[in-house]
XYZ file of C-alpha atoms in Angstrom:
395
model
C 147.310 134.755 49.701
C 146.452 138.319 48.950
C 145.986 140.655 52.283
C 143.115 142.546 52.143
C 143.723 146.299 51.716
C 143.904 148.739 54.793
C 141.024 151.335 54.442
C 141.935 154.672 55.435
C 140.289 157.937 56.726
C 141.665 160.945 56.438
C 140.645 163.537 58.475
C 142.438 167.062 56.967
C 143.154 165.459 53.321
C 143.292 169.200 51.767
C 146.086 170.517 54.081
C 149.747 169.460 53.908
C 149.881 165.929 55.888
C 146.870 164.887 53.855
C 148.217 165.707 50.954
C 151.397 163.995 51.793
C 149.143 161.033 53.498
C 147.465 160.978 50.070
C 150.890 160.865 48.117
C 152.309 157.979 50.287
C 148.750 155.853 49.889
C 148.860 156.832 46.116
C 152.461 154.705 45.656
C 150.852 151.757 47.348
C 147.481 150.885 45.914
C 147.790 146.940 46.482
C 147.813 147.679 50.227
C 145.426 150.743 50.961
C 142.071 152.474 49.874
C 140.805 155.549 50.968
C 137.669 155.179 52.487
C 136.806 158.917 53.569
C 138.066 162.448 53.605
C 137.535 165.694 55.262
C 138.270 169.342 54.603
C 137.342 172.341 55.949
C 136.529 174.559 52.680
C 138.605 173.860 50.281
C 136.164 172.453 47.568
C 138.088 172.247 44.602
C 141.150 170.254 46.089
C 138.693 167.749 47.481
C 136.927 167.533 44.361
C 140.266 166.878 42.828
C 141.241 164.307 45.709
C 137.648 162.502 44.986
C 138.411 162.006 41.410
C 141.726 160.230 41.978
C 140.703 158.108 44.917
C 137.359 157.279 44.978
C 136.370 157.655 48.557
C 133.154 156.452 49.604
C 132.432 159.515 51.508
C 134.086 163.544 52.146
C 133.121 165.795 54.632
C 133.073 169.592 54.147
C 132.775 171.492 57.509
C 129.712 173.699 56.361
C 127.077 173.071 54.236
C 127.619 175.602 52.096
C 130.959 174.101 50.997
C 129.254 170.671 51.333
C 126.742 172.127 48.722
C 129.064 173.323 46.479
C 131.226 170.049 46.328
C 127.972 168.054 45.690
C 127.339 169.608 42.833
C 130.348 169.669 41.320
C 130.647 166.040 41.766
C 127.743 165.312 40.124
C 128.177 167.451 37.281
C 131.896 165.180 37.034
C 130.105 162.131 37.327
C 131.674 160.972 40.665
C 129.964 158.758 43.032
C 131.167 159.987 46.354
C 128.396 160.726 48.799
C 128.930 164.188 50.358
C 128.707 164.968 54.268
C 128.728 168.254 56.432
C 129.445 169.109 60.068
C 131.401 167.597 62.849
C 129.189 164.695 63.554
C 130.129 163.517 59.739
C 133.655 163.978 60.734
C 133.107 161.734 63.746
C 131.472 159.263 61.521
C 134.244 159.027 59.010
C 136.529 158.466 62.054
C 134.881 155.463 64.007
C 133.017 153.657 60.970
C 132.942 149.792 60.961
C 134.531 150.066 57.590
C 137.726 152.159 58.307
C 141.055 150.422 59.463
C 142.990 153.712 60.142
C 142.578 157.077 60.251
C 145.133 159.788 59.739
C 144.187 162.930 62.222
C 145.445 165.546 60.341
C 142.623 168.300 61.287
C 144.289 171.526 62.926
C 143.920 172.805 66.358
C 141.536 171.468 69.339
C 138.793 171.230 66.391
C 140.566 167.710 65.897
C 139.691 166.102 69.372
C 136.673 165.014 68.926
C 137.273 162.877 65.830
C 140.404 161.344 67.410
C 138.138 160.715 70.657
C 135.691 158.729 67.942
C 138.397 156.912 66.307
C 139.950 155.932 69.808
C 137.005 154.561 71.557
C 136.419 152.777 68.033
C 139.398 151.116 68.243
C 141.184 152.156 65.348
C 144.900 152.416 64.178
C 144.746 156.274 64.834
C 147.730 158.236 62.874
C 148.138 161.323 65.304
C 149.283 164.630 63.313
C 147.346 166.634 65.255
C 149.152 167.185 68.490
C 146.417 169.498 70.156
C 144.424 166.123 70.612
C 146.902 165.348 73.231
C 147.787 168.646 74.317
C 143.910 169.182 74.936
C 142.591 165.967 75.894
C 145.673 164.568 77.842
C 144.910 161.864 80.158
C 141.162 161.746 79.126
C 142.642 160.748 75.205
C 145.102 158.530 76.278
C 142.466 156.460 78.399
C 140.367 156.490 75.669
C 142.804 154.979 73.611
C 143.745 152.375 75.767
C 140.091 151.508 77.188
C 138.969 151.374 73.373
C 141.991 149.287 72.135
C 142.893 151.828 69.396
C 146.609 151.709 68.213
C 148.503 155.227 68.529
C 150.843 155.841 66.019
C 152.592 159.220 66.571
C 153.214 161.239 63.049
C 154.784 164.339 64.366
C 158.130 163.927 62.946
C 159.883 164.490 66.621
C 157.594 162.106 68.166
C 157.698 159.383 65.498
C 161.548 159.666 65.575
C 161.572 158.764 69.649
C 158.966 155.997 68.699
C 161.161 154.601 66.305
C 163.571 155.355 68.478
C 162.532 153.230 70.922
C 161.916 149.301 71.882
C 158.686 147.898 70.341
C 157.269 146.889 73.907
C 156.149 149.908 75.581
C 155.879 148.321 78.979
C 159.900 148.626 79.016
C 160.034 152.133 78.486
C 159.649 153.393 82.011
C 162.789 151.696 82.734
C 164.812 152.185 80.018
C 164.347 155.847 79.240
C 166.664 158.626 81.014
C 165.709 161.239 78.834
C 163.381 162.608 75.661
C 165.755 164.833 73.515
C 163.275 166.918 70.795
C 165.088 168.588 68.128
C 163.726 172.139 66.894
C 165.105 173.854 63.642
C 164.602 177.357 65.531
C 162.481 178.575 62.397
C 162.885 181.493 60.379
C 164.043 183.704 63.394
C 166.910 181.920 64.290
C 169.151 184.828 63.761
C 166.898 187.435 65.163
C 167.586 189.799 67.702
C 164.527 189.446 70.033
C 163.838 193.108 69.795
C 163.403 192.937 65.690
C 160.572 190.612 65.831
C 157.857 193.023 66.395
C 157.925 193.998 62.782
C 157.846 190.266 62.135
C 154.886 189.843 59.043
C 152.769 186.691 58.541
C 154.395 186.035 55.248
C 157.774 185.950 57.236
C 156.521 183.684 59.556
C 155.179 181.388 57.525
C 158.482 181.016 55.503
C 160.151 178.144 57.010
C 163.346 177.095 56.196
C 163.294 173.878 55.993
C 159.500 172.166 56.060
C 156.318 172.529 54.046
C 153.885 173.511 56.634
C 150.639 175.396 56.940
C 150.378 178.834 58.289
C 149.322 178.207 61.938
C 151.952 175.684 62.489
C 154.326 177.857 60.945
C 153.768 180.471 62.762
C 153.929 178.119 65.734
C 157.271 177.507 64.472
C 158.569 180.827 64.449
C 157.657 181.167 68.123
C 158.843 177.955 68.898
C 154.963 177.235 70.693
C 154.631 173.982 68.383
C 157.696 172.611 70.177
C 156.241 173.851 73.431
C 152.760 171.894 72.200
C 155.247 168.869 71.512
C 156.699 168.753 75.174
C 153.245 168.172 76.281
C 152.469 165.592 73.419
C 155.629 163.733 74.434
C 154.638 163.529 78.171
C 151.453 161.790 77.133
C 152.485 159.831 74.490
C 155.827 158.244 76.475
C 154.563 157.975 79.898
C 157.929 160.290 80.979
C 158.309 163.587 83.663
C 158.274 166.982 82.163
C 161.693 167.005 83.459
C 162.718 163.990 81.447
C 162.200 166.265 78.494
C 164.194 168.568 76.584
C 164.785 170.443 73.607
C 167.662 171.382 71.742
C 168.076 173.531 68.806
C 169.472 171.659 65.431
C 168.911 174.218 62.314
C 169.715 171.536 59.723
C 166.485 169.225 60.619
C 168.025 166.197 60.013
C 168.080 164.465 63.460
C 164.484 164.411 64.011
C 164.779 163.600 67.579
C 166.648 161.354 70.321
C 166.237 159.126 73.228
C 169.147 159.022 75.993
C 168.589 155.596 77.979
C 169.716 154.959 81.499
C 173.011 153.369 79.858
C 174.096 156.896 78.362
C 173.760 155.719 75.327
C 171.352 157.994 72.970
C 169.683 156.715 69.686
C 167.959 159.024 67.201
C 166.318 158.701 64.070
C 167.727 160.795 61.030
C 165.850 161.705 57.482
C 165.381 164.408 55.025
C 162.625 166.942 56.322
C 159.425 165.225 54.496
C 156.394 164.447 56.377
C 156.091 161.308 54.147
C 158.392 159.687 56.030
C 156.782 159.643 59.435
C 153.270 159.206 57.674
C 154.768 155.907 55.807
C 155.861 154.586 59.304
C 152.683 155.051 60.513
C 150.624 153.547 57.579
C 152.818 150.439 57.378
C 154.480 149.903 60.845
C 155.343 147.688 61.919
C 156.569 147.310 58.426
C 158.646 149.491 56.207
C 157.176 151.012 53.082
C 158.853 153.440 50.127
C 157.477 157.036 51.266
C 159.135 159.266 48.053
C 161.130 161.060 50.274
C 164.663 162.008 49.082
C 167.609 159.971 50.692
C 170.078 161.623 52.814
C 173.834 161.664 51.695
C 176.058 161.760 54.303
C 178.798 162.925 52.329
C 177.325 166.110 51.436
C 176.621 167.476 54.762
C 178.845 169.958 55.914
C 177.718 169.560 59.732
C 175.028 168.753 62.480
C 174.786 171.036 64.934
C 173.181 171.155 68.664
C 172.239 174.016 70.867
C 170.086 175.511 73.603
C 167.078 177.589 72.785
C 167.537 181.424 73.555
C 164.457 182.120 76.408
C 164.641 185.463 75.416
C 163.790 185.120 71.252
C 161.585 182.113 72.028
C 159.894 182.894 75.402
C 156.662 180.608 74.516
C 158.519 177.345 75.061
C 159.320 177.351 78.814
C 155.484 177.428 79.280
C 155.171 173.709 78.312
C 156.783 172.375 81.662
C 154.721 175.733 83.142
C 151.293 174.231 82.153
C 152.747 170.351 82.661
C 153.096 171.597 86.525
C 149.891 173.440 87.042
C 146.226 172.429 87.572
C 144.828 169.420 84.921
C 143.524 171.398 81.945
C 146.256 174.253 81.925
C 147.575 172.813 78.667
C 144.122 172.827 77.051
C 144.008 176.671 78.082
C 147.470 177.192 76.684
C 146.768 175.565 73.300
C 143.457 177.724 72.951
C 144.858 181.009 74.051
C 147.990 180.148 71.115
C 145.581 179.305 68.813
C 143.406 182.841 69.024
C 146.713 184.589 69.178
C 148.164 183.003 66.112
C 144.912 183.801 63.977
C 145.526 187.134 65.164
C 148.872 187.395 64.383
C 147.780 186.328 60.751
C 144.925 188.707 60.630
C 147.203 191.364 61.363
C 145.426 192.344 64.618
C 148.581 190.974 66.929
C 151.969 192.054 66.496
C 154.374 189.014 65.817
C 155.995 189.424 69.705
C 153.044 189.613 71.331
C 151.580 186.328 70.941
C 153.360 185.288 73.908
C 151.594 188.083 76.098
C 148.156 187.054 74.894
C 149.118 183.353 76.114
C 150.765 184.281 79.403
C 147.549 186.698 80.113
C 145.199 183.815 79.353
C 146.897 181.368 81.901
C 146.972 184.002 84.439
C 143.214 184.531 83.762
C 141.451 181.370 83.691
C 141.927 178.807 86.417
C 140.961 175.367 85.024
C 139.000 172.605 87.085
C 140.254 168.790 86.417
C 138.074 168.258 82.874
C 136.593 165.055 83.354
C 134.906 164.612 79.892
C 134.898 165.877 76.334
C 132.254 168.624 77.399
C 134.096 169.346 80.163
C 136.972 170.195 78.135
C 135.429 171.787 75.299
C 133.811 174.288 77.829
C 137.705 175.138 78.963
C 138.533 175.776 75.831
C 135.817 177.868 75.271
C 136.420 180.235 78.162
C 140.310 179.851 77.470
C 139.430 181.373 73.715
C 137.129 184.168 74.922
C 139.946 185.397 77.705
C 142.495 185.093 74.768
C 140.355 187.409 72.412
C 139.986 190.004 75.620
C 143.873 189.475 75.595
C 144.061 189.875 71.965
C 142.277 193.369 72.077
C 144.307 195.159 74.629
C 147.532 193.832 72.842
C 146.317 194.819 69.505
C 148.557 195.594 66.538
């Protein structure tokens, strides 16, 4: 008997994770079909994806880009229907005909469609860590109440998920510690005093991973690891004290779980996002991802070290935010998005990203957010404070 194909919506389809997702889907046409795609501004890339995958819907973030795409699709004779704006993105994430949603929109903008998919009970493949950093317990409660299946796609959280027993009810009594690995990014061997001269091009040149500009900068500051600590806290139900970060420059061990009996289970693989994407799409089965196999005979060494707090001051903000008032993690995320954008626009020095984040945390006092509207209001307040701080620390 033929198994029905899994219908997939890919949010952020023209970004690095979205492109990798479509690569995995293309390798398994008998298992998956693309229902809908969304992107912000990359019209030509979206046109090519529509030509290859024939989705029912393609959503662009703004009317001008949607109109451009619609005209190009018409000229090409393609039947994909073009939609526009945040409501349309939520609709394709929660549509009755969708089985799985790849959430790969970068930043807090991905929270609303993730909540929509969770409420609709979808298989939610979460590559948008900010949805958990901002949404926190509200997001996890929506997943539970909607009956959604939440599968982490960040390589570190996928590694932890793969290392744990399949029954989540056993995790609390079995986990001693979660160990997140970090490559250290492009500036691991730099002195802290030299970081003021770092350019966006240098910060985006990650030695191991191919990623978008924002997450590449976060990797260089290790703010991505701070956000991943917060994400791990919610995903796996551990305390902040049960999460540790180690520097692992080779990016072979993607993360580890230490159990109460002192044994450690790790997930290893090449640094290729198609591996955790394939895990999420097929779980609990395994399918071909397209990634290269590890050759242990070619490995000179695997090394681990403690992070340098002077080189990566932002990392400690994860534990600070988790211990502070509810909503503080949302403030931290908003501040960092503003600071990174200012750096990429050459309005802020690299070594002042942390200063903007710190000042915003000191300025904005969150009240416990109880709804998406509360979170969006808090996000807006934090962004205003961060923009003011960025002006004061301007390059």
